[in-house]
Short mmCIF file of C-alpha atoms in Angstrom, two decimals:
data_model
loop_
_atom_site.label_atom_id
_atom_site.label_comp_id
_atom_site.label_asym_id
_atom_site.label_seq_id
_atom_site.Cartn_x
_atom_site.Cartn_y
_atom_site.Cartn_z
CA MET A 16 0.01 -0.03 -0.04
CA LYS A 17 2.88 2.28 0.86
CA LYS A 18 4.49 1.64 -2.57
CA PHE A 19 1.15 2.29 -4.38
CA THR A 20 0.64 5.57 -2.44
CA PHE A 21 4.23 6.62 -3.09
CA GLY A 22 3.88 5.86 -6.82
CA TRP A 23 0.61 7.82 -7.25
CA ASN A 24 2.18 10.73 -5.40
CA VAL A 25 5.17 10.66 -7.73
CA LEU A 26 2.87 10.53 -10.74
CA PHE A 27 0.65 13.29 -9.40
CA THR A 28 3.59 15.51 -8.72
CA VAL A 29 5.16 14.91 -12.15
CA GLY A 30 1.84 15.55 -13.80
CA LEU A 31 1.30 18.73 -11.81
CA VAL A 32 4.70 20.01 -12.85
CA LEU A 33 4.08 19.07 -16.46
CA MET A 34 0.73 20.89 -16.33
CA MET A 35 2.32 23.96 -14.81
CA CYS A 36 5.13 23.93 -17.42
CA PHE A 37 2.69 23.50 -20.27
CA SER A 38 0.39 26.23 -19.05
CA ALA A 39 3.23 28.62 -18.59
CA TRP A 40 4.76 27.99 -21.99
CA GLY A 41 1.40 27.85 -23.70
CA ALA A 42 0.42 31.27 -22.26
CA GLY A 43 3.83 32.77 -23.10
CA THR A 44 4.58 35.34 -25.75
CA ILE A 45 7.52 36.28 -27.93
CA LYS A 46 8.73 39.51 -26.44
CA ILE A 47 10.24 41.96 -28.93
CA GLY A 48 11.86 45.12 -27.58
CA VAL A 49 11.40 48.19 -29.72
CA ILE A 50 14.05 50.75 -28.87
CA GLY A 51 14.36 54.19 -30.28
CA PRO A 52 14.00 57.99 -29.49
CA MET A 53 10.27 57.71 -28.82
CA ASN A 54 9.75 61.49 -28.47
CA PHE A 55 10.99 62.00 -31.99
CA MET A 56 9.57 60.97 -35.33
CA GLN A 57 12.33 58.36 -35.83
CA GLY A 58 11.26 56.49 -32.64
CA LYS A 59 7.60 56.85 -33.51
CA GLY A 60 8.41 55.23 -36.83
CA HIS A 61 10.22 52.36 -34.95
CA TRP A 62 7.13 51.87 -32.74
CA ASN A 63 4.37 52.27 -35.41
CA GLY A 64 6.07 49.77 -37.78
CA ALA A 65 6.53 47.20 -35.06
CA LEU A 66 2.93 47.72 -33.78
CA MET A 67 1.52 47.18 -37.22
CA ALA A 68 3.69 44.01 -37.60
CA ALA A 69 2.68 42.51 -34.20
CA ASP A 70 -1.08 43.21 -34.71
CA GLU A 71 -1.04 41.70 -38.22
CA ILE A 72 0.77 38.56 -36.97
CA ASN A 73 -1.30 38.24 -33.84
CA ALA A 74 -4.53 38.59 -35.75
CA LYS A 75 -3.52 35.29 -37.53
CA GLY A 76 -3.00 33.55 -34.27
CA GLY A 77 0.67 34.47 -33.75
CA VAL A 78 3.98 33.02 -34.78
CA GLN A 79 4.08 29.28 -35.64
CA VAL A 80 6.91 27.89 -33.41
CA GLY A 81 6.97 24.17 -33.97
CA LYS A 82 3.45 22.90 -33.23
CA GLU A 83 2.51 26.03 -31.11
CA LYS A 84 1.18 29.48 -32.17
CA ILE A 85 2.74 32.13 -29.94
CA LYS A 86 1.65 35.75 -30.00
CA ILE A 87 4.02 38.71 -30.16
CA GLU A 88 4.30 41.13 -27.22
CA LEU A 89 6.05 44.39 -27.85
CA VAL A 90 8.01 46.22 -25.27
CA LYS A 91 8.43 50.00 -25.97
CA SER A 92 11.82 51.48 -24.80
CA ASP A 93 12.67 55.12 -25.14
CA SER A 94 16.44 55.39 -25.85
CA ASN A 95 16.47 59.21 -25.77
CA GLU A 96 19.61 58.72 -27.84
CA PHE A 97 19.55 62.17 -29.53
CA LEU A 98 20.22 63.74 -26.21
CA ASN A 99 22.09 61.11 -24.13
CA VAL A 100 23.84 58.01 -25.07
CA THR A 101 23.83 56.77 -21.51
CA ASP A 102 20.02 56.83 -21.53
CA ALA A 103 20.20 54.63 -24.61
CA THR A 104 22.43 51.97 -22.94
CA ASN A 105 20.29 52.09 -19.84
CA ALA A 106 17.22 51.51 -21.91
CA MET A 107 18.83 48.46 -23.68
CA GLU A 108 20.00 47.13 -20.34
CA ARG A 109 16.42 47.25 -19.03
CA LEU A 110 15.12 45.38 -21.97
CA MET A 111 17.66 42.63 -21.26
CA THR A 112 17.39 42.36 -17.48
CA GLN A 113 13.90 43.60 -16.47
CA ASP A 114 11.81 43.13 -19.52
CA LYS A 115 13.63 39.92 -20.61
CA VAL A 116 12.85 40.34 -24.22
CA ASP A 117 13.62 37.69 -26.78
CA PHE A 118 14.59 40.00 -29.63
CA VAL A 119 15.18 43.74 -30.20
CA VAL A 120 14.51 46.00 -33.18
CA GLY A 121 15.27 49.69 -33.57
CA GLY A 122 18.11 52.09 -32.67
CA PHE A 123 18.91 55.25 -34.66
CA ARG A 124 22.08 57.20 -33.92
CA THR A 125 25.24 55.26 -34.54
CA GLU A 126 27.04 56.53 -31.39
CA ALA A 127 24.16 55.05 -29.34
CA VAL A 128 23.59 51.92 -31.35
CA LEU A 129 27.24 50.91 -31.11
CA ALA A 130 26.93 50.96 -27.35
CA MET A 131 23.50 49.32 -27.35
CA GLN A 132 24.83 46.64 -29.70
CA ASP A 133 27.50 45.62 -27.18
CA ILE A 134 24.87 45.17 -24.44
CA ALA A 135 22.60 43.03 -26.72
CA MET A 136 25.60 40.97 -27.71
CA ASP A 137 26.52 40.50 -23.94
CA TYR A 138 23.09 38.82 -23.48
CA LYS A 139 23.27 37.04 -26.92
CA LYS A 140 20.05 38.71 -27.98
CA LEU A 141 19.20 39.01 -31.71
CA PHE A 142 19.10 42.75 -32.55
CA ILE A 143 17.93 44.09 -35.85
CA GLY A 144 19.15 47.63 -36.31
CA CYS A 145 16.56 49.87 -38.00
CA GLY A 146 18.10 53.34 -38.23
CA ALA A 147 21.89 53.56 -37.89
CA ALA A 148 24.05 53.46 -40.98
CA HIS A 149 27.68 53.30 -39.95
CA PRO A 150 29.60 50.35 -41.53
CA GLU A 151 31.37 49.52 -38.23
CA LEU A 152 28.09 47.96 -36.92
CA CYS A 153 28.41 45.24 -39.48
CA LEU A 154 32.19 45.19 -39.77
CA ARG A 155 32.13 44.00 -36.14
CA VAL A 156 30.27 40.89 -37.28
CA ALA A 157 32.99 39.99 -39.66
CA LYS A 158 35.75 40.84 -37.23
CA ASN A 159 34.36 38.96 -34.20
CA TYR A 160 31.60 36.74 -35.48
CA ASP A 161 31.02 34.74 -32.34
CA ARG A 162 30.36 37.90 -30.30
CA TYR A 163 28.47 40.09 -32.87
CA LYS A 164 26.56 37.51 -34.92
CA TYR A 165 23.43 38.48 -33.08
CA PHE A 166 23.30 41.83 -34.90
CA PHE A 167 21.74 42.35 -38.42
CA ARG A 168 21.17 45.60 -40.24
CA GLY A 169 17.47 45.95 -41.04
CA THR A 170 17.55 49.45 -42.59
CA PRO A 171 19.01 51.61 -44.06
CA PHE A 172 21.82 50.23 -46.14
CA ASN A 173 25.24 51.38 -44.83
CA SER A 174 26.54 54.90 -45.13
CA GLY A 175 29.02 53.88 -47.85
CA PHE A 176 26.01 52.93 -50.10
CA LEU A 177 24.08 55.94 -48.78
CA VAL A 178 26.73 58.27 -50.13
CA ARG A 179 27.04 56.36 -53.39
CA THR A 180 23.30 56.84 -53.82
CA CYS A 181 23.66 60.52 -53.03
CA PHE A 182 26.38 60.81 -55.69
CA LEU A 183 24.10 59.18 -58.24
CA GLN A 184 21.34 61.70 -57.38
CA MET A 185 23.77 64.47 -57.45
CA GLY A 186 25.00 63.42 -60.90
CA TYR A 187 21.42 63.40 -62.12
CA VAL A 188 20.58 66.86 -60.79
CA GLY A 189 24.00 68.21 -61.86
CA GLU A 190 23.32 67.28 -65.49
CA LEU A 191 19.97 68.95 -65.30
CA LEU A 192 21.60 72.13 -63.98
CA LYS A 193 24.34 72.01 -66.67
CA ASN A 194 21.85 71.39 -69.45
CA THR A 195 19.05 73.69 -68.31
CA LEU A 196 20.98 76.67 -66.75
CA LYS A 197 24.10 76.30 -68.88
CA ILE A 198 26.38 75.97 -65.92
CA PRO A 199 29.72 74.56 -67.31
CA LYS A 200 31.00 73.20 -63.94
CA VAL A 201 28.67 72.79 -61.05
CA LYS A 202 30.11 74.04 -57.67
CA VAL A 203 29.18 71.90 -54.60
CA ALA A 204 29.14 72.98 -50.90
CA LEU A 205 29.29 70.07 -48.47
CA VAL A 206 27.15 70.64 -45.37
CA ALA A 207 26.85 67.86 -42.79
CA GLU A 208 25.87 67.62 -39.14
CA LYS A 209 28.60 66.84 -36.63
CA ALA A 210 28.12 63.07 -36.14
CA ILE A 211 30.46 60.13 -36.65
CA TRP A 212 28.16 58.32 -39.19
CA VAL A 213 28.74 61.29 -41.45
CA ASP A 214 32.55 61.43 -41.41
CA PRO A 215 33.23 58.73 -44.01
CA MET A 216 30.57 60.25 -46.28
CA ILE A 217 32.26 63.62 -46.25
CA GLU A 218 35.69 62.11 -46.94
CA ALA A 219 34.23 60.11 -49.79
CA ALA A 220 32.48 63.21 -51.17
CA LYS A 221 35.72 65.19 -51.20
CA GLY A 222 37.32 62.58 -53.44
CA VAL A 223 34.45 61.62 -55.70
CA ILE A 224 32.77 64.86 -56.54
CA PRO A 225 35.69 66.25 -58.54
CA LYS A 226 35.80 63.03 -60.46
CA MET A 227 32.18 63.62 -61.39
CA GLY A 228 33.14 66.89 -63.07
CA MET A 229 32.00 69.15 -60.21
CA GLU A 230 33.95 71.32 -57.88
CA VAL A 231 33.93 71.22 -54.07
CA VAL A 232 33.96 74.78 -52.75
CA GLY A 233 33.97 74.01 -49.00
CA VAL A 234 32.84 71.89 -46.02
CA TRP A 235 30.59 73.09 -43.23
CA ARG A 236 29.70 70.97 -40.11
CA PRO A 237 26.99 72.53 -37.98
CA SER A 238 25.68 70.97 -34.82
CA ALA A 239 23.02 68.37 -35.33
CA THR A 240 20.62 70.46 -33.27
CA ALA A 241 21.69 73.96 -34.52
CA THR A 242 18.98 76.43 -34.42
CA ASP A 243 20.82 79.13 -36.53
CA VAL A 244 22.97 78.42 -39.66
CA THR A 245 22.92 81.85 -41.20
CA SER A 246 26.72 82.19 -40.94
CA GLU A 247 27.17 78.85 -42.79
CA LEU A 248 24.61 79.89 -45.47
CA SER A 249 26.24 83.35 -45.90
CA ALA A 250 29.62 81.59 -46.47
CA ILE A 251 28.07 79.12 -48.91
CA GLN A 252 26.53 81.91 -50.89
CA LYS A 253 29.84 83.73 -51.10
CA SER A 254 31.44 80.50 -52.31
CA GLY A 255 29.32 80.55 -55.47
CA ALA A 256 27.89 77.04 -54.87
CA ASN A 257 25.19 75.89 -57.30
CA MET A 258 24.50 72.72 -55.26
CA ILE A 259 24.52 71.94 -51.58
CA PHE A 260 25.16 68.38 -50.57
CA THR A 261 23.35 67.99 -47.27
CA VAL A 262 23.74 65.18 -44.72
CA PHE A 263 21.27 65.75 -41.84
CA SER A 264 19.55 63.18 -39.69
CA ALA A 265 18.34 65.61 -36.90
CA SER A 266 16.62 68.93 -36.32
CA VAL A 267 19.31 71.02 -38.09
CA GLY A 268 17.71 69.78 -41.32
CA ILE A 269 14.69 71.97 -40.68
CA THR A 270 16.77 75.01 -39.62
CA PHE A 271 18.99 74.77 -42.66
CA ALA A 272 16.18 74.25 -45.18
CA ARG A 273 14.09 77.12 -43.71
CA GLN A 274 16.83 79.65 -43.52
CA ALA A 275 18.19 78.71 -46.99
CA GLY A 276 14.64 79.23 -48.35
CA GLU A 277 14.22 82.54 -46.61
CA LEU A 278 17.48 83.78 -48.02
CA LYS A 279 16.78 82.33 -51.46
CA ILE A 280 20.25 80.81 -51.53
CA PRO A 281 20.80 80.21 -55.36
CA ALA A 282 21.87 76.59 -54.87
CA VAL A 283 19.82 73.37 -55.06
CA GLN A 284 19.92 71.07 -52.04
CA VAL A 285 20.55 67.36 -52.71
CA GLY A 286 21.59 64.61 -50.22
CA ILE A 287 20.01 63.37 -46.99
CA ASN A 288 17.72 65.42 -44.81
CA VAL A 289 15.78 63.00 -42.61
CA GLU A 290 13.53 65.84 -41.31
CA GLY A 291 12.70 66.52 -44.93
CA GLN A 292 11.22 63.05 -45.22
CA LYS A 293 8.55 63.95 -42.66
CA ASP A 294 5.04 64.98 -43.58
CA GLY A 295 5.28 67.95 -41.12
CA PHE A 296 8.43 69.35 -42.82
CA TRP A 297 6.49 71.70 -44.99
CA GLU A 298 4.79 73.30 -41.96
CA ALA A 299 7.99 73.21 -39.94
CA THR A 300 9.83 75.19 -42.57
CA LYS A 301 6.78 77.41 -43.37
CA GLY A 302 7.08 76.31 -46.97
CA MET A 303 10.69 77.46 -47.14
CA GLY A 304 11.85 73.83 -47.62
CA ASN A 305 10.36 73.84 -51.11
CA TYR A 306 12.51 72.08 -53.81
CA ILE A 307 14.86 70.34 -51.40
CA LEU A 308 15.74 66.79 -52.51
CA THR A 309 16.49 64.08 -49.97
CA MET A 310 17.15 60.46 -50.14
CA ASP A 311 14.11 58.55 -48.73
CA THR A 312 12.69 55.10 -48.49
CA TYR A 313 9.02 55.79 -48.90
CA VAL A 314 6.90 58.48 -50.57
CA HIS A 315 3.24 58.34 -51.31
CA GLY A 316 2.49 57.21 -54.83
CA VAL A 317 5.76 55.47 -55.61
CA GLU A 318 6.06 51.65 -55.57
CA TYR A 319 9.20 49.51 -55.66
CA ASN A 320 7.21 46.31 -55.91
CA ASP A 321 3.86 44.62 -55.21
CA LEU A 322 4.30 44.90 -51.43
CA THR A 323 4.90 48.64 -51.31
CA LYS A 324 1.36 49.88 -51.87
CA LYS A 325 -0.25 47.60 -49.41
CA PHE A 326 2.22 48.53 -46.66
CA MET A 327 1.94 52.30 -47.50
CA ASP A 328 -1.86 52.25 -47.59
CA THR A 329 -2.23 50.31 -44.31
CA TYR A 330 0.26 52.48 -42.51
CA GLU A 331 -1.09 55.82 -43.74
CA LYS A 332 -4.66 54.80 -42.89
CA ARG A 333 -3.74 53.75 -39.39
CA PHE A 334 -1.24 56.46 -38.37
CA LYS A 335 -2.31 59.30 -40.77
CA GLU A 336 1.13 59.86 -42.01
CA THR A 337 3.74 58.54 -44.51
CA PRO A 338 6.09 56.01 -42.98
CA THR A 339 9.70 57.06 -42.47
CA TYR A 340 12.46 54.46 -43.00
CA THR A 341 12.57 53.55 -39.33
CA ALA A 342 9.12 52.10 -39.72
CA ASP A 343 10.84 49.18 -41.42
CA THR A 344 10.70 47.57 -38.03
CA TYR A 345 7.58 46.28 -39.72
CA ALA A 346 9.63 44.48 -42.46
CA ALA A 347 12.22 43.35 -39.85
CA ILE A 348 9.54 41.52 -37.94
CA VAL A 349 7.22 40.38 -40.64
CA TYR A 350 9.67 39.50 -43.37
CA SER A 351 12.96 38.81 -41.57
CA LEU A 352 12.52 37.50 -38.01
CA VAL A 353 9.19 35.72 -38.06
CA PRO A 354 9.75 33.70 -41.21
CA SER A 355 13.06 32.35 -39.84
CA ILE A 356 11.55 31.58 -36.44
CA GLU A 357 8.86 29.60 -38.22
CA ALA A 358 11.27 27.88 -40.58
CA VAL A 359 13.46 26.56 -37.77
CA GLY A 360 10.53 26.06 -35.44
CA SER A 361 12.42 27.56 -32.47
CA LEU A 362 13.29 30.77 -30.67
CA ASP A 363 16.90 29.62 -30.47
CA ALA A 364 18.90 32.66 -31.74
CA ASN A 365 21.65 30.58 -33.23
CA LYS A 366 19.22 28.58 -35.34
CA ILE A 367 17.43 31.75 -36.38
CA ILE A 368 20.66 33.51 -37.33
CA ALA A 369 21.86 30.63 -39.47
CA HIS A 370 18.52 30.81 -41.45
CA MET A 371 18.49 34.59 -41.80
CA GLU A 372 21.95 34.68 -43.22
CA ASN A 373 21.13 32.64 -46.32
CA ARG A 374 17.79 34.10 -47.31
CA GLU A 375 16.77 36.48 -50.11
CA TYR A 376 13.41 37.93 -49.90
CA VAL A 377 11.30 40.88 -51.02
CA VAL A 378 10.18 43.61 -48.58
CA PRO A 379 8.09 46.77 -49.31
CA SER A 380 11.31 48.83 -50.03
CA GLY A 381 13.01 46.28 -52.27
CA LYS A 382 14.85 43.01 -51.90
CA ILE A 383 16.95 41.84 -48.94
CA LYS A 384 20.15 39.92 -49.10
CA TYR A 385 23.01 39.84 -46.63
CA TYR A 386 26.58 40.38 -47.75
CA LYS A 387 29.75 38.42 -47.03
CA ASP A 388 33.12 40.14 -47.04
CA ALA A 389 35.85 39.48 -49.40
CA GLN A 390 37.09 36.56 -47.24
CA GLY A 391 33.65 35.01 -47.25
CA LYS A 392 32.88 36.06 -43.73
CA GLN A 393 29.25 36.96 -42.80
CA THR A 394 28.73 40.75 -42.27
CA HIS A 395 24.93 40.82 -41.85
CA ASP A 396 25.01 43.97 -43.90
CA LEU A 397 22.47 44.82 -46.58
CA ALA A 398 23.00 44.32 -50.28
CA TRP A 399 22.69 47.58 -52.28
CA GLY A 400 21.98 48.37 -55.90
CA PRO A 401 19.47 47.64 -58.66
CA GLY A 402 17.67 44.46 -57.88
CA TYR A 403 18.04 44.89 -54.16
CA LEU A 404 17.71 48.13 -52.10
CA THR A 405 18.27 51.53 -53.88
CA SER A 406 15.97 53.90 -51.92
CA LEU A 407 14.44 56.92 -53.69
CA GLY A 408 15.18 60.58 -54.29
CA VAL A 409 12.22 62.67 -53.15
CA GLN A 410 11.63 66.41 -53.65
CA TRP A 411 9.25 68.86 -51.99
CA GLN A 412 7.29 70.44 -54.84
CA ASP A 413 4.82 73.21 -53.62
CA GLY A 414 3.72 71.40 -50.48
CA LYS A 415 3.80 67.94 -51.79
CA LEU A 416 6.61 65.36 -51.44
CA VAL A 417 7.04 63.43 -54.72
CA GLY A 418 9.48 60.79 -55.88
CA VAL A 419 11.91 62.07 -58.56
CA TRP A 420 14.75 59.51 -58.58
CA PRO A 421 15.64 57.06 -60.16
CA PRO A 422 14.13 58.52 -63.37
CA PRO A 423 12.25 56.11 -65.68
CA LYS A 424 14.31 53.52 -67.40
CA TRP A 425 17.38 54.31 -65.13
CA LYS A 426 20.38 52.03 -65.25
CA MET A 427 23.38 52.40 -62.96
CA ASP A 428 25.74 50.99 -65.53
CA ALA A 429 25.57 48.95 -68.71
CA ASN A 430 25.32 45.59 -66.87
CA SER A 431 22.69 46.60 -64.23
CA PRO A 432 19.02 46.00 -64.70
CA GLU A 433 16.80 48.87 -65.76
CA LEU A 434 14.73 50.33 -62.92
CA ASN A 435 11.13 51.62 -63.45
CA TYR A 436 9.53 52.41 -60.06
CA LYS A 437 5.86 53.21 -60.45
CA GLY A 438 4.89 56.87 -59.71
CA ILE A 439 8.26 58.78 -60.40
CA GLN A 440 7.86 62.39 -61.46
CA PRO A 441 10.21 64.95 -62.98
CA TYR A 442 12.67 66.85 -60.78
CA LYS A 443 12.02 70.68 -60.63
CA ILE A 444 14.81 73.39 -60.43
CA PRO A 445 13.81 76.14 -57.97
CA PRO A 446 12.58 79.18 -60.02
CA TRP A 447 15.11 81.56 -58.39
CA MET A 448 17.87 79.44 -59.87
CA HIS A 449 16.81 80.51 -63.40
CA LYS A 450 17.69 84.17 -62.76
#
């Protein structure tokens, strides 16, 4: 009798433990940390994209992990990285230790993301960067794969490719200036915020622009949060520049565009102005940002492929604004992370990484493929160029942001495929440039 009672007790205990374990696992969620400067449009883009992705996946029952469907739970984390890198590292640490997330998406400023990357690597958490562009983030993967393999670039492509895209757009606009305004040699002013992600772009620009048949007339580096750039603009005007190559990711983009418009500086602006990608840019510059051209990922009315319109329509209907590129947290979750989880049937980061590294797949902004370096080492950096990711050139034209680059039937070189993105319109030269 004693043996019988003991046996039943053991079975009861084991059964209870199994039930408790099953219940806890069955009721669990996949926790994804969404980290970014949540009081700025870049962070709002991070959150909105992730929210749309989670709701879409959860509405279908969740993520198929083996035989179970598990829902996604998002954890919002304000990095405050524009103002304080320490705040960003603290936010990432909280995601790891208090919130105990399974994965992380987001990050914006390279200075902060480099630090946040190290924390995520310490905890061996898969982190898909959706904002920072410096090559070092992915060079670390090749240099020390065992430590940094948990990091993937989600968006944008790295700053080396960003600047190459800028050069292509500058070349396109430069030819229009030469042919339309009869300028024999276009003079270019380089204006970029003080930030480390910009440094390699400026060095590249100094070397490449003369080879494009244009002349560099000077370099100006205002603060990323400058509220007055009249001294820089006065110097640029005196330099005789016909074109200003801008590289801005922060609020100085509004200041520069507004004051240049007020002064009617006789030079077109081409390059990167992240604030210029925002719907509220027109109001923020009081219309003075008219005719600036900025590289961008999304603009209403332009489609890369069959996924673009659906993503844009859904996002705009829900959030009443055009998605910025940081909203590609949506693509990072829906097209990158979740398909790999479902393919390997596990939340094991190492299994997911091995699957992600070898995929090619279409997202709303193009096609994703991860590069290897010259020695064949994984970099987890994004492929760039026709057939993969190219981004767009968008221009403010009388209160409306329109896509103007690549022009129809554009080819990067004789061997590249021809690009024809639906909805591209002609570039316009500011009327005061015709005087």
